[in-house]
Short mmCIF file of C-alpha atoms in Angstrom, two decimals:
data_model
loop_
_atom_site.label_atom_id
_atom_site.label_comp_id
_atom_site.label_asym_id
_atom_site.label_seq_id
_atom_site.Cartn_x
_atom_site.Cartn_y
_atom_site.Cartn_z
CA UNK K 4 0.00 0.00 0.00
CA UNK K 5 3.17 2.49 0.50
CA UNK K 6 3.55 3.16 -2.91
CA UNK K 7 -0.84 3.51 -3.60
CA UNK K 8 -0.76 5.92 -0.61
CA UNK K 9 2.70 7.63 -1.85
CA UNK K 10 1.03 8.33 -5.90
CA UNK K 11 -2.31 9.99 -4.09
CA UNK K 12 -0.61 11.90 -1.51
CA UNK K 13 1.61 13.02 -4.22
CA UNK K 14 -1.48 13.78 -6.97
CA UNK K 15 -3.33 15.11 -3.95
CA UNK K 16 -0.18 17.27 -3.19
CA UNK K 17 -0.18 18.56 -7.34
CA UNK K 18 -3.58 19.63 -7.41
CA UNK K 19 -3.80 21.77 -4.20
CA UNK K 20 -0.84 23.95 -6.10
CA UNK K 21 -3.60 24.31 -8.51
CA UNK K 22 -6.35 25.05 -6.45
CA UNK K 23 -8.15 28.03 -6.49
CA UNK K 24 -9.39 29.60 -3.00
CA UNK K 25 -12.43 32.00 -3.81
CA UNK K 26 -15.18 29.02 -2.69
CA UNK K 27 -12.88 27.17 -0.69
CA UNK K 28 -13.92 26.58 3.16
CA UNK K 29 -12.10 28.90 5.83
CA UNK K 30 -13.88 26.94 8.70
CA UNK K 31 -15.50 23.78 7.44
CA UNK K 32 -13.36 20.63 6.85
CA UNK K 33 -12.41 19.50 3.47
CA UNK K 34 -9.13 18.08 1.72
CA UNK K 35 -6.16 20.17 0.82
CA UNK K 36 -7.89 19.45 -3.04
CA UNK K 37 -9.63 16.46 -4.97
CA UNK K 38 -13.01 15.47 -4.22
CA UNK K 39 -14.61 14.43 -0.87
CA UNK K 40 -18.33 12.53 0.49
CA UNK K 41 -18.82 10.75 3.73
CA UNK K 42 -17.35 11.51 7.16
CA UNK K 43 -15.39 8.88 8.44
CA UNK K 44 -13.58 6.54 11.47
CA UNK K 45 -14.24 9.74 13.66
CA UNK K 46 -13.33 9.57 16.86
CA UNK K 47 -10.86 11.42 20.23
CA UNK K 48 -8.36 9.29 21.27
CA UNK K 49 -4.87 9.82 23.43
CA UNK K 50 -6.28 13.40 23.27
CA UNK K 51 -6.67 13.61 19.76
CA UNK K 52 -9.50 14.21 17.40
CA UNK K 53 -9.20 11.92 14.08
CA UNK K 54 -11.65 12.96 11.20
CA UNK K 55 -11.40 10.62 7.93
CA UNK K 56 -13.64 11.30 5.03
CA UNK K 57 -13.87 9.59 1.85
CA UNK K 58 -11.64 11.12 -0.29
CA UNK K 59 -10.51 10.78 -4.77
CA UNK K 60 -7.49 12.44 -4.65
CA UNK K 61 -6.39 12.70 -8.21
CA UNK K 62 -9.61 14.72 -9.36
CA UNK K 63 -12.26 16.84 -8.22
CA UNK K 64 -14.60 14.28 -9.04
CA UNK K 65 -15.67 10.89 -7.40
CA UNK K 66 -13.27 7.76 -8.55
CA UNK K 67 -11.17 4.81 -6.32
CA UNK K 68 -11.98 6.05 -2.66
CA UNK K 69 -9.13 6.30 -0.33
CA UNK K 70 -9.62 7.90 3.30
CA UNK K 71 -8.33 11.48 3.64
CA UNK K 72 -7.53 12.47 7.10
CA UNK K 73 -7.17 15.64 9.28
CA UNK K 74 -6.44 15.77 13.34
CA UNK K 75 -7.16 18.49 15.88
CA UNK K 76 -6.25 18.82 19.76
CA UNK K 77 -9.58 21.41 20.32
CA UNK K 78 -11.93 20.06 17.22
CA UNK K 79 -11.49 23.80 16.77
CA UNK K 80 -7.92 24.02 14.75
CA UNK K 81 -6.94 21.12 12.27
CA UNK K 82 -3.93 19.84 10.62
CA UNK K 83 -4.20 18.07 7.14
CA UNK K 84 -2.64 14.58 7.74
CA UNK K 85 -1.21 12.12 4.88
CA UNK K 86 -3.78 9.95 3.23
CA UNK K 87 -4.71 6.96 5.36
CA UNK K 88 -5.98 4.02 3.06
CA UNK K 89 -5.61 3.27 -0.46
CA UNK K 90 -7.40 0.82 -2.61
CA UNK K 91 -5.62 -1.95 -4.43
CA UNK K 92 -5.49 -5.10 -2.49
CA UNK K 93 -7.91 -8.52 -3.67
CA UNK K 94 -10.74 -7.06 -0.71
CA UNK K 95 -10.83 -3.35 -1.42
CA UNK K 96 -9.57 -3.71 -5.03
CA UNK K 97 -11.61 -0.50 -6.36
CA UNK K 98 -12.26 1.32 -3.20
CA UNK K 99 -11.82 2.18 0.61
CA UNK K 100 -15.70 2.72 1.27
CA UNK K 101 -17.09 4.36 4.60
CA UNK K 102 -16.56 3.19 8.20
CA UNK K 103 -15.32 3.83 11.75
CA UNK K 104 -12.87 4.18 14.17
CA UNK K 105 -12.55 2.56 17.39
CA UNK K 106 -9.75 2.39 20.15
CA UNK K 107 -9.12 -1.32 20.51
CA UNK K 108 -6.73 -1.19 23.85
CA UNK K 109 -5.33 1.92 22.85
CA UNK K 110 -4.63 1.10 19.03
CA UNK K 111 -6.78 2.96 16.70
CA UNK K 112 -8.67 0.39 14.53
CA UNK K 113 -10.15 1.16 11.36
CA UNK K 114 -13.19 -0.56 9.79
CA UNK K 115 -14.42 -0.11 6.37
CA UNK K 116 -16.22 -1.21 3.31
CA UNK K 117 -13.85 -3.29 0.75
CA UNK K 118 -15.45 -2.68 -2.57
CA UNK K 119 -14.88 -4.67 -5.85
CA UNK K 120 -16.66 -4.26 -9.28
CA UNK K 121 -17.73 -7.30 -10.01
CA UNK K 122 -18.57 -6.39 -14.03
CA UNK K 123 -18.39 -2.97 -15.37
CA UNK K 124 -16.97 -0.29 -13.09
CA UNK K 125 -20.28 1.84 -11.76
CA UNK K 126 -22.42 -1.36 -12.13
CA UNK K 127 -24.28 -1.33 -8.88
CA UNK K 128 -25.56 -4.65 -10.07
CA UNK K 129 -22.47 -6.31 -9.76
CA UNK K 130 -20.20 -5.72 -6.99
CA UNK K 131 -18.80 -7.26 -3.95
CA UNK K 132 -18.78 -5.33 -0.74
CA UNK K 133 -17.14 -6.81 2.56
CA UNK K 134 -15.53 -5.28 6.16
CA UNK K 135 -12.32 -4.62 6.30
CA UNK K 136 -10.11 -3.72 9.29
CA UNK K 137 -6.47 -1.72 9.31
CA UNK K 138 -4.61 -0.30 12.27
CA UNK K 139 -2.25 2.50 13.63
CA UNK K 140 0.60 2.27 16.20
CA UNK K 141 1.28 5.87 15.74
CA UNK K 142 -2.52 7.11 14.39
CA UNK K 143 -0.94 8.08 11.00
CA UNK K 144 0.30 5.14 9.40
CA UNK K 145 -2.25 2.21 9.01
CA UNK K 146 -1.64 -1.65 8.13
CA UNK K 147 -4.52 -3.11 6.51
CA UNK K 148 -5.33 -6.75 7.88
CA UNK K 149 -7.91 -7.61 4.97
CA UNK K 150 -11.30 -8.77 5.47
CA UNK K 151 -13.05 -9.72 8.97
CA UNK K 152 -16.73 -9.89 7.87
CA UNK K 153 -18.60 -10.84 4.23
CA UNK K 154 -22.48 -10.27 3.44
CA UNK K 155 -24.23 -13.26 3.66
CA UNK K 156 -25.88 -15.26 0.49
CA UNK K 157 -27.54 -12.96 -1.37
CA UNK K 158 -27.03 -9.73 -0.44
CA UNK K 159 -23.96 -7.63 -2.64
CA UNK K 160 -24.93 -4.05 -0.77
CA UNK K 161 -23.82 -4.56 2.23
CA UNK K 162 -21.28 -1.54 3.87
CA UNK K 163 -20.92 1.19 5.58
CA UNK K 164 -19.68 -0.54 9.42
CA UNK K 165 -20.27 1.50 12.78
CA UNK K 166 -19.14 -0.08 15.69
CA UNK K 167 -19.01 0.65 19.46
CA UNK K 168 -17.84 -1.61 22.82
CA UNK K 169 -20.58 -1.80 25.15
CA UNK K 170 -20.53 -4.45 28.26
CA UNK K 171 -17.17 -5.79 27.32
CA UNK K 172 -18.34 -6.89 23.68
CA UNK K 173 -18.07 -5.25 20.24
CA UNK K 174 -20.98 -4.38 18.27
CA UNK K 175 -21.75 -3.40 14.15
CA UNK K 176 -24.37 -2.03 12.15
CA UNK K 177 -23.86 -2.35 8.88
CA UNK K 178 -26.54 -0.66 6.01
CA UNK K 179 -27.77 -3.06 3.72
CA UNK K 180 -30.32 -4.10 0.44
CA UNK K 181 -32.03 -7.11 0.61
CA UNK K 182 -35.19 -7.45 -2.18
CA UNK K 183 -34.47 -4.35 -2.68
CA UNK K 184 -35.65 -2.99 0.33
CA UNK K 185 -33.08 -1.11 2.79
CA UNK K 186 -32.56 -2.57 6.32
CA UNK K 187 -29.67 -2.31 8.90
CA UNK K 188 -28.33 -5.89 10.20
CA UNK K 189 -26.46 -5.87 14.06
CA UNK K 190 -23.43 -8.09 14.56
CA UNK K 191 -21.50 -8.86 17.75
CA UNK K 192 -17.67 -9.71 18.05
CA UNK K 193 -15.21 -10.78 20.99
CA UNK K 194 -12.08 -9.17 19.07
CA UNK K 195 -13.56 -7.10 16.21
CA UNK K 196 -11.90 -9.76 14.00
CA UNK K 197 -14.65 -12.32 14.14
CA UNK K 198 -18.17 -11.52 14.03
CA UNK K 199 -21.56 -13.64 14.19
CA UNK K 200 -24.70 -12.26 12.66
CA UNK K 201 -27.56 -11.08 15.63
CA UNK K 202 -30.68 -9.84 13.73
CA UNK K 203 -31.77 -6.88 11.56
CA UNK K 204 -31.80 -4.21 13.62
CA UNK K 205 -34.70 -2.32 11.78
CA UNK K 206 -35.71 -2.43 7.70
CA UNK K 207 -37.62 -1.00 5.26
CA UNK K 208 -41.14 -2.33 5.12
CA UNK K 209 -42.56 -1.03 1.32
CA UNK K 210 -40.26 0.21 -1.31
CA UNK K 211 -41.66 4.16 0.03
CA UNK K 212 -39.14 3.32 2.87
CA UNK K 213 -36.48 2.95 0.56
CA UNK K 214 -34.21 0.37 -1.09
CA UNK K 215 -30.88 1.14 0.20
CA UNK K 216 -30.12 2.24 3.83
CA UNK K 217 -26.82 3.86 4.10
CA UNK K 218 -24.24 5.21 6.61
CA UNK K 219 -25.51 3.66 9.71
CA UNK K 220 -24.95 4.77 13.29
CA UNK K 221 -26.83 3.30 16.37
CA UNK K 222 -26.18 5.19 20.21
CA UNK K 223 -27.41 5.95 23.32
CA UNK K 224 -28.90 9.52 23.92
CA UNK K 225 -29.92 10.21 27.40
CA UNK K 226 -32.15 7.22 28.29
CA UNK K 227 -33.03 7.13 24.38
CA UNK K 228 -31.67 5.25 21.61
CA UNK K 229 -31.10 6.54 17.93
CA UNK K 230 -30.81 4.91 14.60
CA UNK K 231 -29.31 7.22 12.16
CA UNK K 232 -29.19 6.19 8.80
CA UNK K 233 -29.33 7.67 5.31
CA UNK K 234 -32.15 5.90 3.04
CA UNK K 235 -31.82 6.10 -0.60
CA UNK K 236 -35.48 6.14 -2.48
CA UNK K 237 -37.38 8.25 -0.71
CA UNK K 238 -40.40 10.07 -2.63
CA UNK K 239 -40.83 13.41 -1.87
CA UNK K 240 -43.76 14.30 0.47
CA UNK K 241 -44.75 17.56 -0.54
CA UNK K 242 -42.03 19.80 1.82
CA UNK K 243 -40.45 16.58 2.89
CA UNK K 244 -37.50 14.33 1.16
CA UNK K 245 -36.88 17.06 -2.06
CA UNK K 246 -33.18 16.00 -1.96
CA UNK K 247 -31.83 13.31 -4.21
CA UNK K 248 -31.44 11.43 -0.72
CA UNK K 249 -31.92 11.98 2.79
CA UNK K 250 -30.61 11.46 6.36
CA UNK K 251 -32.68 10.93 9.46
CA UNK K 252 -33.40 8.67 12.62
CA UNK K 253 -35.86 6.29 14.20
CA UNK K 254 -36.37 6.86 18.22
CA UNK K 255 -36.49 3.95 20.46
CA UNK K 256 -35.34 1.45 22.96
CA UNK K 257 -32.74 -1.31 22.83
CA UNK K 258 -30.57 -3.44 25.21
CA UNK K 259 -28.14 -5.92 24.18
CA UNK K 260 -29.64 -9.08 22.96
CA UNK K 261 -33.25 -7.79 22.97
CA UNK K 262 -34.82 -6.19 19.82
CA UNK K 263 -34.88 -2.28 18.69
CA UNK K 264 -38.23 -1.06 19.66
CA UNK K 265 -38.92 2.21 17.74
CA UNK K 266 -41.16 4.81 19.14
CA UNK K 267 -40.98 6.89 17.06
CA UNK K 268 -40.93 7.50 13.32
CA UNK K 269 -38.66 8.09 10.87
CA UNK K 270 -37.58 11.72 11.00
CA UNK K 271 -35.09 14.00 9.11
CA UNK K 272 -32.16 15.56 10.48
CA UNK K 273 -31.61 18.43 8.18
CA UNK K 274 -33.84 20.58 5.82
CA UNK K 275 -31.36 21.91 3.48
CA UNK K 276 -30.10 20.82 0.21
CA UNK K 277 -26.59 19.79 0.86
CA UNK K 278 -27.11 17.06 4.11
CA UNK K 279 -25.93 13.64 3.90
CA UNK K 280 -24.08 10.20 5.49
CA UNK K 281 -23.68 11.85 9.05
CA UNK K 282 -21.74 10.12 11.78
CA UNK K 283 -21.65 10.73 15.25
CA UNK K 284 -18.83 9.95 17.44
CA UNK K 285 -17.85 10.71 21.66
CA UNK K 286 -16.09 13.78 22.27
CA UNK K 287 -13.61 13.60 25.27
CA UNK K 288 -15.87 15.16 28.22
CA UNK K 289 -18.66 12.58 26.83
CA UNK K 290 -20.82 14.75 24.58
CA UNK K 291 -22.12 12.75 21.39
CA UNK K 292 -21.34 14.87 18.18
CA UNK K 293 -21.74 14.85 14.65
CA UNK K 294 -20.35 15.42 11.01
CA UNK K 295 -22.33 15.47 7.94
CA UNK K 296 -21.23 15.66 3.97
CA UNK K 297 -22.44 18.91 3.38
CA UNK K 298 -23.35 17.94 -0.49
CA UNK K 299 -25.76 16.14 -2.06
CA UNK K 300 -24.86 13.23 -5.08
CA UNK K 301 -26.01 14.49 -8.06
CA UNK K 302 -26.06 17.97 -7.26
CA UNK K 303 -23.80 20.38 -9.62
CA UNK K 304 -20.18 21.31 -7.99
CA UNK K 305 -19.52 24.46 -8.88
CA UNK K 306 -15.80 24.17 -7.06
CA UNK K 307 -14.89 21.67 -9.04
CA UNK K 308 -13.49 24.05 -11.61
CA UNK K 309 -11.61 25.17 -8.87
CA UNK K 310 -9.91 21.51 -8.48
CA UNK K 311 -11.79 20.71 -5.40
CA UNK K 312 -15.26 19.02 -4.27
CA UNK K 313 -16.69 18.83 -1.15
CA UNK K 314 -16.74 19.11 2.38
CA UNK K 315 -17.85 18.78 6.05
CA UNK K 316 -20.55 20.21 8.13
CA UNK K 317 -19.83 22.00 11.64
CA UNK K 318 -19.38 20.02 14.59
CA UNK K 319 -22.98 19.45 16.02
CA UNK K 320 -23.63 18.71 19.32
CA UNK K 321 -26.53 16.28 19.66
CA UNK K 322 -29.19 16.18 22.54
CA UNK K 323 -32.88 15.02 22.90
CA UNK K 324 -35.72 17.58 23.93
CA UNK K 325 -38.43 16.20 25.77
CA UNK K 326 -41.07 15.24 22.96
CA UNK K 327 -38.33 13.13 21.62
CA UNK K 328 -37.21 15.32 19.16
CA UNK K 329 -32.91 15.59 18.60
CA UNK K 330 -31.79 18.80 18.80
CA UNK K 331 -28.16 19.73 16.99
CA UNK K 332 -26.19 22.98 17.95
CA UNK K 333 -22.75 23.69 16.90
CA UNK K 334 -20.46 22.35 18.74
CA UNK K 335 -19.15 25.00 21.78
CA UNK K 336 -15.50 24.61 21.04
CA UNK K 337 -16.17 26.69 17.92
CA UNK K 338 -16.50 30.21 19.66
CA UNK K 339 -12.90 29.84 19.65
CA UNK K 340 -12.75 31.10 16.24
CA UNK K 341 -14.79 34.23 16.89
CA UNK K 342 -13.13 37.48 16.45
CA UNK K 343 -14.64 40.77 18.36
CA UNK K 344 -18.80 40.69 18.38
CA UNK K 345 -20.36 43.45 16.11
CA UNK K 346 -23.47 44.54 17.77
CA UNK K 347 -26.62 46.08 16.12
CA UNK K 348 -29.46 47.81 17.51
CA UNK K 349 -32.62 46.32 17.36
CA UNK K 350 -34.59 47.48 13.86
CA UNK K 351 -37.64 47.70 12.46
CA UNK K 352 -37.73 46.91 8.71
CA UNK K 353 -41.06 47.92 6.48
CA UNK K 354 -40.67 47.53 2.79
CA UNK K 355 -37.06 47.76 2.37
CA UNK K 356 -33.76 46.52 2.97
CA UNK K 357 -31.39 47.10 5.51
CA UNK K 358 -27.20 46.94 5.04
CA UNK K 359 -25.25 44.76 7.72
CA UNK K 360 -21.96 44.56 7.32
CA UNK K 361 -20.37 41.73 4.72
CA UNK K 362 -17.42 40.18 6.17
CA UNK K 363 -19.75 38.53 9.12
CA UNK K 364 -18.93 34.86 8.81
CA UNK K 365 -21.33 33.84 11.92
CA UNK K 366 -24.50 36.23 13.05
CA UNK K 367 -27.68 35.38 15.27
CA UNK K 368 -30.82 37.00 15.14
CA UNK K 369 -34.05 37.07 17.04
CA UNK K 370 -37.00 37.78 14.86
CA UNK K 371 -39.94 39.23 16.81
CA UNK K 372 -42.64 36.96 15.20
CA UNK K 373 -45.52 38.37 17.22
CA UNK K 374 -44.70 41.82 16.15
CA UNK K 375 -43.95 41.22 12.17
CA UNK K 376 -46.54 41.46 9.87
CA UNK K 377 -44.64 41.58 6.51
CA UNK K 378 -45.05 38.62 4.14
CA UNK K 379 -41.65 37.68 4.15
CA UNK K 380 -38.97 38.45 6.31
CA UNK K 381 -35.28 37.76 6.80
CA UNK K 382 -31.75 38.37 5.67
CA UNK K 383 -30.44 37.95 2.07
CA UNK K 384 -27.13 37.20 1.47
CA UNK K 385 -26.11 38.98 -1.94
CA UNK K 386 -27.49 36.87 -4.96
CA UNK K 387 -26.94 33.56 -3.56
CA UNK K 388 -29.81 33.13 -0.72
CA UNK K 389 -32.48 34.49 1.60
CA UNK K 390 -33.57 32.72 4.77
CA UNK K 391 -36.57 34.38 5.49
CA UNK K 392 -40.13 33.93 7.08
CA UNK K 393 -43.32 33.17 5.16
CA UNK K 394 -45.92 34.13 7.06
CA UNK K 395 -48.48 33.15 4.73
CA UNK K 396 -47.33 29.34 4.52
CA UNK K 397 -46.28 29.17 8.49
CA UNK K 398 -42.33 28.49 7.27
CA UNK K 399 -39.09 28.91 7.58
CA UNK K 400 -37.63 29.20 4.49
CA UNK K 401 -33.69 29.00 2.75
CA UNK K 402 -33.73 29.93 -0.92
CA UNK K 403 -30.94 30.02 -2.71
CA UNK K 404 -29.72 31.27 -6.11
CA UNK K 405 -27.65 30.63 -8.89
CA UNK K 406 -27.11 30.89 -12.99
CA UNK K 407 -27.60 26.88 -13.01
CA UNK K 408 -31.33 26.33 -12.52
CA UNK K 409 -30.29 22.88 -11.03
CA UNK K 410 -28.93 25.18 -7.95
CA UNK K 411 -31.89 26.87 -7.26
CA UNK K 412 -34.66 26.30 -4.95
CA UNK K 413 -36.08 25.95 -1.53
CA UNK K 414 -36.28 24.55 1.77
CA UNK K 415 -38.13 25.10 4.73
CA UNK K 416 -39.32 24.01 8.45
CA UNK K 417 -42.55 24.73 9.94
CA UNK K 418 -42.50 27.87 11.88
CA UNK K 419 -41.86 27.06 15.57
CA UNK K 420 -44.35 28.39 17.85
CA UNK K 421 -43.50 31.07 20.17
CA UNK K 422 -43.71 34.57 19.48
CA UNK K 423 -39.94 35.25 18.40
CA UNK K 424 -37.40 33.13 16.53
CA UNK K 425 -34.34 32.98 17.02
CA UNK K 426 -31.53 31.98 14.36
CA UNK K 427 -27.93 31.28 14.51
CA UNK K 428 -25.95 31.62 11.05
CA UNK K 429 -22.61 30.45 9.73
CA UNK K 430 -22.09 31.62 6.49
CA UNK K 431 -18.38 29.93 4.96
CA UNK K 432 -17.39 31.19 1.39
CA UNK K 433 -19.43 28.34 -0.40
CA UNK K 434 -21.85 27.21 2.45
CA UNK K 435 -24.95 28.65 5.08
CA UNK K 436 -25.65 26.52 7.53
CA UNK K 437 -28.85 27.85 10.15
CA UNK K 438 -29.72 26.63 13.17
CA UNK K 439 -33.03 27.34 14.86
CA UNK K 440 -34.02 28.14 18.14
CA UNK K 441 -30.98 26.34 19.63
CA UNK K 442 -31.42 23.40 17.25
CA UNK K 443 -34.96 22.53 16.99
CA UNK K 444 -34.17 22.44 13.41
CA UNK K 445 -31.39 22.69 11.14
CA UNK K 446 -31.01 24.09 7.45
CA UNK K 447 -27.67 23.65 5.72
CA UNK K 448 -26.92 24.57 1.73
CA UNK K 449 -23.78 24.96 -0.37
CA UNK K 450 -24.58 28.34 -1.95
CA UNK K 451 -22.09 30.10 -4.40
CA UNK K 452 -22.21 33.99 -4.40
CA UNK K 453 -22.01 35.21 -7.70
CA UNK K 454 -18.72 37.68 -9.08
CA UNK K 455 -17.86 37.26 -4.59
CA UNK K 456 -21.38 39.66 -3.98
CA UNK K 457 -21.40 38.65 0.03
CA UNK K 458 -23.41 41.81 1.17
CA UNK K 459 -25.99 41.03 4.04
CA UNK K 460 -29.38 43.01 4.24
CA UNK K 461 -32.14 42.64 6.53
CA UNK K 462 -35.28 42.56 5.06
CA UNK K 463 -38.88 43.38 4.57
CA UNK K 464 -41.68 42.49 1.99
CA UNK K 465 -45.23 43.37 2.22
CA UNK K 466 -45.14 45.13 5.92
CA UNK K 467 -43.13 45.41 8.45
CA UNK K 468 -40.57 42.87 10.44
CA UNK K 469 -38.83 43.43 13.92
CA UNK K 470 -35.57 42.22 14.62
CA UNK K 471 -34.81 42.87 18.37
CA UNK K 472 -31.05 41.42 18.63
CA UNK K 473 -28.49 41.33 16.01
CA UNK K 474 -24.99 40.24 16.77
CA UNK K 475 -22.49 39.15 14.05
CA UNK K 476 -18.67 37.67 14.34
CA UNK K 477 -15.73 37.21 11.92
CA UNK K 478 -14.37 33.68 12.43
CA UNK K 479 -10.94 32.94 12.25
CA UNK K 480 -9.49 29.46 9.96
CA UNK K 481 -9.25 26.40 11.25
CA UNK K 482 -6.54 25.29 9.41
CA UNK K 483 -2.86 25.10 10.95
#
């Protein structure tokens, strides 16, 4: 594998001389260049945050996956690392496909999808998918040990691994098709390198449900458990499921050797266009967190003229409210970035638009509901979106612009009750993600100003709006 790892670090290496910068990410993670989908194998260990993603490096567009990988000390600050896995050998012959990271008695342990093309390369008819497991003396370097699991008889989609250690045992989840219906099957292993099947964990009933679930991830929250997953298939549902696919959860209760009992239905975990294959891992004081792709397949890349494609959400924190709803705030660590706050006095906006200043990378807002009576309401952010209210259809809504008709559209939550919202923005130099009323919902977009038009208005249609606090920050890089 030296000299697989050695060609992409050294294509990766040629393209980030080539890279331009004017979309690139100051504070979201992405590779130094080449293209980029799932988060994975993230985890803190020996004081150290590890965040792998699937990564091409030798184009901006998808190919071979290999696992890029970036470290921080304060999930705040990160350091680009060398590229961890490359594909070539008889188990992962034409890819390194998502997985995890666990600390096996202090070694970090890496488990993954092998993938092989069994016909035509891109035939999803024809492929061979089984769990693979490398390790790391020094958390750099990684020695691949080949296969540990393989799908039973008659399944070929079978991927994606997240496993945990709970009550001295290892456990998987694995996303899988079976008559072409999704499902996610639970295994249980002594040494993570044998593993013995223990049911499916939870499946799709009707093709509606979807035929492929991806990206699995199964954890305690509070005295809750979760099932995230990412189904492919969904129909849309009037303002539900308008991406290409989704990511959500199922609510419910499990205990080793017992069944998953959901409570409640399947529900998604972002609104906005550019949302998917999120993974949660433990942060070191214990707080469950999350990463998302924030892309969508099939969705036009306008960076990749730029040499580069994709990248990461925010760090979310994850907790559950009371009606059993998750709630997911950026993480805290990140008001380490923020430069001096940039107040503004409360304003009332009737009709017109109202300058902020442009270089604000993070603001929050609290929109006096009770006390607006214009159609729509918000902030625009030059030519390239407008999260605003609708106070005709009861939403929340993110529009966004752009010369491709394929990047333009909406999304939207129902208005939360309560007679003010508030709304917590960062806006990166090709991303907006919005978090509402400390995470009761979540809208996150790639959006791509047009000729770098980044001014920020408040504004008012058809009446009058009241914002009552404003506050804005510059954030500082993350990268070292």
């Amino acid at each position: 594998m030296k000299e697989l790892l050695a060609q992409a670090n050294h294509a990766v290496e040629k393209l980030r001389a080539a890279r331009q910068d004017d979309l690139y990410p100051r504070f979201h993670l992405a590779a130094q260049a080449g293209w980029i989908n799932d988060p994975n194998g993230l985890i803190c260990i020996d004081g150290v945050y590890h965040a792998f993603y699937q990564h091409h490096p030798f184009d901006e567009h998808w190919g071979p996956m290999h696992w890029g990988h970036a470290t921080s000390r304060d999930l705040v600050h990160w350091q680009h690392q060398p590229i961890a896995l490359a594909p070539g050998d008889a188990d992962d012959r034409d890819g390194c496909f998502s997985g995890c990271a666990v600390d096996d008695h202090g070694v970090l342990t890496l488990l993954y999808t092998g993938h092989v093309w069994l016909g035509e390369p891109g035939d999803d008819s024809q492929l061979r998918e089984v769990q693979c497991l490398a390790t790391s003396e020094d958390g750099i370097h990684f020695t691949k040990h080949g296969a540990v699991l393989t799908p039973p008889e008659g399944i070929m989609h079978f991927r994606d691994p997240k496993v945990w250690q709970q009550d001295g045992q290892w456990w998987m989840v694995i996303g899988a098709k079976e008559h072409d219906l999704g499902q996610v099957r639970l295994y249980r292993s002594d040494d993570l390198r044998n593993w013995r099947f223990e049911r499916v964990l939870a499946a799709a009933e009707h093709a509606r449900q979807g035929y492929m679930w991806e990206c699995p991830d199964f954890f305690p929250l509070g005295e809750r458990q979760l099932l995230v997953f990412s189904p492919q298939g969904l129909a849309a549902q009037g303002y539900r499921y308008r991406n290409r696919f989704q990511s959500g959860y199922l609510l419910g209760n499990w205990q080793p050797d017992g069944a998953f009992t959901v409570t409640q239905p399947f529900s998604e975990l972002d609104a906005g266009h550019d949302f998917y294959a999120p993974q949660t891992f433990t942060a070191a004081d214990g707080r469950r967190l999350l990463f998302g792709w924030m892309d969508m397949w099939e969705s036009p890349m306008p960076s990749k003229a730029h040499g580069w494609a994709g990248a990461l959400t925010l760090p979310r924190e994850l907790s559950l409210a009371a009606d059993g709803q998750l709630r997911m705030q950026p993480a805290r660590e990140l008001t380490a970035l923020r430069g001096a706050v940039r107040q503004f006095d409360a304003v009332r906006c009737r009709n017109q638009r109202l300058p902020l200043e442009d270089e604000l990378h993070e603001l929050q807002l609290t929109l006096d509901t009770a006390d607006s009576d214009a159609e729509r309401y918000g902030i625009s952010l030059g030519g390239a979106a407008r999260l605003y209210v609708d106070n005709q259809a009861h939403r929340l809504v993110l529009e966004r612009f752009s010369d491709d008709p394929a990047l333009c559209g909406c999304r939207s939550v129902p208005l939360p009750a309560g007679v003010s919202l508030q709304l917590r923005l960062f806006i990166d130099r090709s991303s907006l993600e919005v978090f509402v009323n400390d995470g009761e919902a979540c809208l996150t977009s790639r959006i791509y100003p047009l000729d770098g038009d980044r001014r920020l208005n408040l504004f008012a249609e058809g009446g009058a709006a009241y914002f009552s606090a404003i506050a804005g920050w510059t954030l500082d890089s993350i990268w070292r």
